Short mmCIF file of C-alpha atoms in Angstrom, two decimals:
data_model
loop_
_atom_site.label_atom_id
_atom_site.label_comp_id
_atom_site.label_asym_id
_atom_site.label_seq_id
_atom_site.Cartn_x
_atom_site.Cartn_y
_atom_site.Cartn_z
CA UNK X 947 27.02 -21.96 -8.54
CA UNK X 948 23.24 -22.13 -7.59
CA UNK X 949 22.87 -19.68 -4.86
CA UNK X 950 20.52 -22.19 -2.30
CA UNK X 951 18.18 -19.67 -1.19
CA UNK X 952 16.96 -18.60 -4.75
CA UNK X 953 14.31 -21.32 -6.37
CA UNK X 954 14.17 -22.10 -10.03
CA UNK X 955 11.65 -21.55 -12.41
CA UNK X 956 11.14 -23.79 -15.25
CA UNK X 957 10.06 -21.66 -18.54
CA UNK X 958 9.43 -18.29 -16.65
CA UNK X 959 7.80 -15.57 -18.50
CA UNK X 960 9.93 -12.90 -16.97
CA UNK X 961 13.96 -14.10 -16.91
CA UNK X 962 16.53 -11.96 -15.27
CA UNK X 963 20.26 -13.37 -15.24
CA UNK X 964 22.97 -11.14 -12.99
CA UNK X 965 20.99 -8.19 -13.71
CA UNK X 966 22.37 -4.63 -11.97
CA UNK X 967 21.44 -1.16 -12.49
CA UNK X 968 23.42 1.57 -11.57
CA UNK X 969 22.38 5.18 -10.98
CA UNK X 970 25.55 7.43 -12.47
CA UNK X 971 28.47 5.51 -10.09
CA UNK X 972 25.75 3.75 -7.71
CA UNK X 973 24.87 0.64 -8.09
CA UNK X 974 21.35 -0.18 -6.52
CA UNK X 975 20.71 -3.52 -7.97
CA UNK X 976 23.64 -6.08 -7.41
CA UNK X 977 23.37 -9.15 -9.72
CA UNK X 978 19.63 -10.19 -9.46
CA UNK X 979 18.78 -13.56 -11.31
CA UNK X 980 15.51 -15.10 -10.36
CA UNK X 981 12.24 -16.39 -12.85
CA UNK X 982 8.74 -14.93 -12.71
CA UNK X 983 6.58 -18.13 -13.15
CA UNK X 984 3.41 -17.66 -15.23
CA UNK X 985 0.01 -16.82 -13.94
CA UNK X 986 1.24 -16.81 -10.36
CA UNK X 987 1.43 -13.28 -8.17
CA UNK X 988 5.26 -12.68 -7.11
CA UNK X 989 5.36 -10.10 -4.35
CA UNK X 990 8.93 -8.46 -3.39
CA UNK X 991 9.53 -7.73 0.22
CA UNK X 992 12.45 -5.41 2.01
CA UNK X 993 13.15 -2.87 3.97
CA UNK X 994 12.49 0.91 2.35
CA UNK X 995 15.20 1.68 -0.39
CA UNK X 996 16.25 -1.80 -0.84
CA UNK X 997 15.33 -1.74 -4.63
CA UNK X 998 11.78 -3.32 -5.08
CA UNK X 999 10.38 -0.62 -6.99
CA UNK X 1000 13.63 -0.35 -9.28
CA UNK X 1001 13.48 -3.61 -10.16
CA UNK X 1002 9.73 -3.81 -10.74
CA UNK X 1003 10.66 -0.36 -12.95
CA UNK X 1004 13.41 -2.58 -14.96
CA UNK X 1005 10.56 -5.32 -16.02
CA UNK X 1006 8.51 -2.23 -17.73
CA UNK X 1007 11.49 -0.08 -18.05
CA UNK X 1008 10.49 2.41 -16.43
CA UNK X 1009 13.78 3.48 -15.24
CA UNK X 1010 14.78 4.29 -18.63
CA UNK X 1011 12.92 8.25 -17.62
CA UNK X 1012 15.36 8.53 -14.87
CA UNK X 1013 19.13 10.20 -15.83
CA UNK X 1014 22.07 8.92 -15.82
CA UNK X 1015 20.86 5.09 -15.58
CA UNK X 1016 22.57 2.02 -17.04
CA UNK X 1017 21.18 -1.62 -17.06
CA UNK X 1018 23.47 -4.88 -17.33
CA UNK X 1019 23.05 -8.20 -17.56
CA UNK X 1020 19.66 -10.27 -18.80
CA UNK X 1021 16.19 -9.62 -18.29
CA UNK X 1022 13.69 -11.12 -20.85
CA UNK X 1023 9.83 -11.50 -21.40
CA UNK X 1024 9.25 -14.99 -22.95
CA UNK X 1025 12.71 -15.02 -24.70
CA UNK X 1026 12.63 -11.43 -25.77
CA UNK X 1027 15.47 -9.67 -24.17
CA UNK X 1028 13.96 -6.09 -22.34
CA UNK X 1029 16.74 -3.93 -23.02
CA UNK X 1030 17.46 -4.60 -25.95
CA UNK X 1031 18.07 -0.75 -27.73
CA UNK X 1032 15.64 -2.05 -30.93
CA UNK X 1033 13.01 -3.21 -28.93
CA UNK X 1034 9.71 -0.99 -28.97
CA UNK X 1035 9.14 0.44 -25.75
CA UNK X 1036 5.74 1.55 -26.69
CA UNK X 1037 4.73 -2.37 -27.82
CA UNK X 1038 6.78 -3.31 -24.41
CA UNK X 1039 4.32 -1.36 -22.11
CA UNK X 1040 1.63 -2.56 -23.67
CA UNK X 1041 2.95 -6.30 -22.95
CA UNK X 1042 3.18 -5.25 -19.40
CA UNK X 1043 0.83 -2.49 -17.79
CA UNK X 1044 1.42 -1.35 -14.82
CA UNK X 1045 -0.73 0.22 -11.68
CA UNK X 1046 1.54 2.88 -9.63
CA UNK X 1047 1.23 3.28 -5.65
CA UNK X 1048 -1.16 6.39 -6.02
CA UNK X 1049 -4.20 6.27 -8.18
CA UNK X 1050 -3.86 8.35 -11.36
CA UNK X 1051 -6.81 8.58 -13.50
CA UNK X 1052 -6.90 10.67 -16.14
CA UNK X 1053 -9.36 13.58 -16.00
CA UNK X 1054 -11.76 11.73 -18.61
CA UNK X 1055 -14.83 9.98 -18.31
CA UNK X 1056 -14.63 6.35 -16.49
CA UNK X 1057 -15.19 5.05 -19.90
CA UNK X 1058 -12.56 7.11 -21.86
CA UNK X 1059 -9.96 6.07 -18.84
CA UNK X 1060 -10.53 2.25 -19.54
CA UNK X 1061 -10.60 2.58 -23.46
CA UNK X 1062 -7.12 5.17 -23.48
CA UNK X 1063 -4.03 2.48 -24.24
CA UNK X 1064 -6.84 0.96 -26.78
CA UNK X 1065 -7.57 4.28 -29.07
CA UNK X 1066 -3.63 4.96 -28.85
CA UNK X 1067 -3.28 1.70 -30.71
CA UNK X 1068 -5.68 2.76 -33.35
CA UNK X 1069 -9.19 0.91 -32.05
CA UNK X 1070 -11.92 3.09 -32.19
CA UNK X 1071 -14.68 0.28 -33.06
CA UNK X 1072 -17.50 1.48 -30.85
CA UNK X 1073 -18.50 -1.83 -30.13
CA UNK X 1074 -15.20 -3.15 -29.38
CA UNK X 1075 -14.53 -0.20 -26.66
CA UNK X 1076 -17.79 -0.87 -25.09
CA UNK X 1077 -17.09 -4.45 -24.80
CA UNK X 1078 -13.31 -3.74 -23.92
CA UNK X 1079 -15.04 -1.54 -20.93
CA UNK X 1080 -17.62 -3.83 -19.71
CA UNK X 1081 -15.20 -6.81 -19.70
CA UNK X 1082 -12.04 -4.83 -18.12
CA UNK X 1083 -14.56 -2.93 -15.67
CA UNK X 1084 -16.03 -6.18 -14.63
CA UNK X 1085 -12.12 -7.93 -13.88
CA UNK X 1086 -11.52 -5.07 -11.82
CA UNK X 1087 -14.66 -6.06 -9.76
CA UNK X 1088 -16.40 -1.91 -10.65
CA UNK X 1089 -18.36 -2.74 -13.16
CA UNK X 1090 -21.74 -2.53 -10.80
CA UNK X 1091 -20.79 0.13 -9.15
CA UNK X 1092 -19.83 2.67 -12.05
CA UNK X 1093 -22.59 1.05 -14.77
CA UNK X 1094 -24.47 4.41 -14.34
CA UNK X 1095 -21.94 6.71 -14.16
CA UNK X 1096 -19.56 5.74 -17.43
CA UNK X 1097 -20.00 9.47 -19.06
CA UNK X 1098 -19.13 10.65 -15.76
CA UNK X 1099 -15.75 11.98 -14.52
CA UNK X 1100 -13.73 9.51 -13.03
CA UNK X 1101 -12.07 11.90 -10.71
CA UNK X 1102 -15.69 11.73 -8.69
CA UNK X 1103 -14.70 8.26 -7.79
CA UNK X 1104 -13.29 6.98 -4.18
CA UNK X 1105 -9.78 6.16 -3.49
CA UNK X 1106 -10.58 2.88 -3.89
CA UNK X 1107 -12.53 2.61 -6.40
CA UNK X 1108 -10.06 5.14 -8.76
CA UNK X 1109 -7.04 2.51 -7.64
CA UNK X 1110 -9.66 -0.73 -9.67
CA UNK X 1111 -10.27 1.91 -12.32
CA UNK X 1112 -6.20 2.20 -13.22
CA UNK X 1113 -6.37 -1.54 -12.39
CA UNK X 1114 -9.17 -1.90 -15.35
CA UNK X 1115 -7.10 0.74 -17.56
CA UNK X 1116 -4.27 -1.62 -17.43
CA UNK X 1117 -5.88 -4.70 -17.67
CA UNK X 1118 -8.05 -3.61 -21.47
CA UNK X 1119 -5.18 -3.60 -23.79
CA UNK X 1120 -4.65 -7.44 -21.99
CA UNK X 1121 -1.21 -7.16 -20.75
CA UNK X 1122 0.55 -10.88 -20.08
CA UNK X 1123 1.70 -9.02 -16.89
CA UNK X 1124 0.82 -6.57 -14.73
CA UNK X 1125 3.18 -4.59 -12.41
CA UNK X 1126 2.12 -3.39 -9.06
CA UNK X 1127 4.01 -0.71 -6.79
CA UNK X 1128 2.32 -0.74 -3.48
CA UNK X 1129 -1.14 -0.39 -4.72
CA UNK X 1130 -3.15 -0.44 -1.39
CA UNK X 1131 -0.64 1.95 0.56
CA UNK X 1132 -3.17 4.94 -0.24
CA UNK X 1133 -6.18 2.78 0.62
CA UNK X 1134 -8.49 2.09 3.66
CA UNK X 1135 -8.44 -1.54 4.66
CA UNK X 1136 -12.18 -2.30 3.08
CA UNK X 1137 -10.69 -1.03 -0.49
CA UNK X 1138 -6.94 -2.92 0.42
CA UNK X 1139 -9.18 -5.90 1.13
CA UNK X 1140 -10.78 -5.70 -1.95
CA UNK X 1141 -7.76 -5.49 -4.03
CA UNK X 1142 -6.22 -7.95 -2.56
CA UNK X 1143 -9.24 -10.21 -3.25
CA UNK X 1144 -8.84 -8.59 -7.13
CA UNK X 1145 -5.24 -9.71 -7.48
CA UNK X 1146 -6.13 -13.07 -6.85
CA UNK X 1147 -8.67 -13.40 -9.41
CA UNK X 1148 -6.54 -11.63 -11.59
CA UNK X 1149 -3.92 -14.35 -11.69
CA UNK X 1150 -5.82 -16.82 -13.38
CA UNK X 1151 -5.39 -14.47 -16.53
CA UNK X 1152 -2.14 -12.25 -15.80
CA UNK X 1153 1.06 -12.88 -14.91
CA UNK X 1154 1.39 -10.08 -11.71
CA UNK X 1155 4.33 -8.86 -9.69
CA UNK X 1156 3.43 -6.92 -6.42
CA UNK X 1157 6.13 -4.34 -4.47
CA UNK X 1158 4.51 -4.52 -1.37
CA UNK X 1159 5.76 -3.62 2.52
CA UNK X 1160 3.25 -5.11 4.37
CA UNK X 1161 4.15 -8.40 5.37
CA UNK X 1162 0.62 -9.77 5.50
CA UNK X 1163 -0.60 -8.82 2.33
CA UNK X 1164 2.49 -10.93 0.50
CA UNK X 1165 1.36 -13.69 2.93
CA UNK X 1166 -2.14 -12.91 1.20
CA UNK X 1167 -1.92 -12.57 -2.45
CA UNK X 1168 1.54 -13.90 -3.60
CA UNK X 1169 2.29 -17.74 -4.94
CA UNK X 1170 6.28 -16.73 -4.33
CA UNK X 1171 8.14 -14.06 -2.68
CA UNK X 1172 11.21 -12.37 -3.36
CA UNK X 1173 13.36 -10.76 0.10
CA UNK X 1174 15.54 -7.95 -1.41
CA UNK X 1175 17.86 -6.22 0.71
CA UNK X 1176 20.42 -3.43 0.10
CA UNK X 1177 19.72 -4.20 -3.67
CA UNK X 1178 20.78 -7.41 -3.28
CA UNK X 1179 18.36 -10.87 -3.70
CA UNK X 1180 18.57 -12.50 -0.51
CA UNK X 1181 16.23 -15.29 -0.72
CA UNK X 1182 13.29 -16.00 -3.36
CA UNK X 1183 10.97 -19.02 -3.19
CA UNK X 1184 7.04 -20.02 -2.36
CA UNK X 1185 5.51 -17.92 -0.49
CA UNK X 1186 4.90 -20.00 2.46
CA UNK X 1187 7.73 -21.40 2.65
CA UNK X 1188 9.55 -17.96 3.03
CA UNK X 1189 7.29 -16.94 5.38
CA UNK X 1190 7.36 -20.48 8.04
CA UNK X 1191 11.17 -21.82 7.24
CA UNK X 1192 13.43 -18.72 5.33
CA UNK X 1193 16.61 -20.42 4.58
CA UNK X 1194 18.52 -16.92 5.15
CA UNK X 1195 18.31 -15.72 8.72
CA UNK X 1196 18.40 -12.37 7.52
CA UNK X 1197 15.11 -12.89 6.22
CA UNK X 1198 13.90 -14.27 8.93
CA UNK X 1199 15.02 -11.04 10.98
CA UNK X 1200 12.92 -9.22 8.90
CA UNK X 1201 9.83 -11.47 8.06
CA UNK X 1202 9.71 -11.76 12.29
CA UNK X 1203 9.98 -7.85 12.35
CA UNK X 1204 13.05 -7.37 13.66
CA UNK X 1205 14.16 -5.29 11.75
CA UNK X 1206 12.45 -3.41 8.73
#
């Protein structure tokens, strides 16, 4: 039975079919099935601990570092089924990067932090990186700010400007999607606003899905939303529509701030 809150998505790049995860016992994800559409930003929404970031860790599997947990059901990337035990993890992640909620450079140059996931998969063209750098530098709107300072450590870098670093990092070994868990939460609203502005220039070439818990920035950046709620999918659709006429009135409660 089609649950009526959840919209479909015809050929989604990211499928997941009654997908749970259980930690030992506990399950934290009960039954998701929704589609990721293409070149669109999907953000999830909830209430702390209702399972955003574990599912966004499924996608990338991510979870697979954590003990004791066990995945079941469907979850595929164009067809390709995720957890699948013969499937290379390493080729996975390179498929789809990911930026985490704090910025974590690596205590390299700004140049050697863009070119890393591209000399771990054997390119070491010197014309290639530089072009690699320039290009990824530039998507993550730093190229003209860190032009000059490419031989220089990236840990001398802002807040903000180390968060579009990771985001250029992730974006040179061109991903088809990019994972996002809470990437302004660290950040000043100038560098949020800038992100923001980022991820939506970013969709025209990535597939992205945001974990975010402020309400306005989904309003912002995302084509559809996804309301989770005690690990369960409570309604998933356009964005707007989710935010002017939920069909649940639980996530209306929460969308209106009621509770959160």
């Amino acid at each position: 039975m089609e649950h009526p809150a959840i919209c479909t998505i015809a050929e989604p790049v990211i499928a997941m079919s009654n997908l749970r995860l259980f930690y030992g016992p506990a399950e934290a994800l009960h039954g998701i099935t929704m589609g990721v559409p293409r070149q669109r930003v999907t953000a999830l929404i909830g209430p702390s601990g209702c399972g955003k970031s574990t599912l966004l860790r499924c996608v990338n599997r991510m979870n697979d570092l954590i003990d004791g947990v066990r995945v079941v059901g469907s979850l595929s990337l164009d067809q390709t089924e995720i957890n699948d035990p013969a499937l290379d993890v390493i080729e996975l992640r390179r498929r789809i990067g990911m930026v985490f909620q704090k910025s974590n450079p690596f205590p390299k140059s700004v140049y050697e932090n863009v070119v890393y996931g591209l000399r771990i998969a054997g390119v070491n063209q010197r014309e290639v990186l530089d072009e690699a750098v320039e290009k990824s530098l530039a998507g993550a709107g730093l190229w003209n700010e860190v032009k000059d300072r490419l031989h220089e450590s990236a840990l001398g870098l802002s807040g903000g400007q180390m968060q579009r670093l990771c985001i250029a990092r992730a974006i040179a070994v061109q991903p088809e999607v990019l994972l996002m868990d809470e990437p302004c939460s660290a950040l000043d609203p100038r560098s949020t606003a800038r992100i923001e502005e980022l991820i939506v220039e970013l969709r025209r070439d990535f597939t992205i899905i945001i974990v975010t818990h402020n309400m306005q920035q989904a309003g912002r950046v995302s084509d559809f939303t996804a309301f989770l709620y005690e690990g369960n999918l409570v309604e998933y659709g356009p964005t707007r529509g989710i935010f002017t006429k939920p069909v649940c009135k639980q996530t209306e409660d929460y969308i209106t701030g009621r509770f959160g």
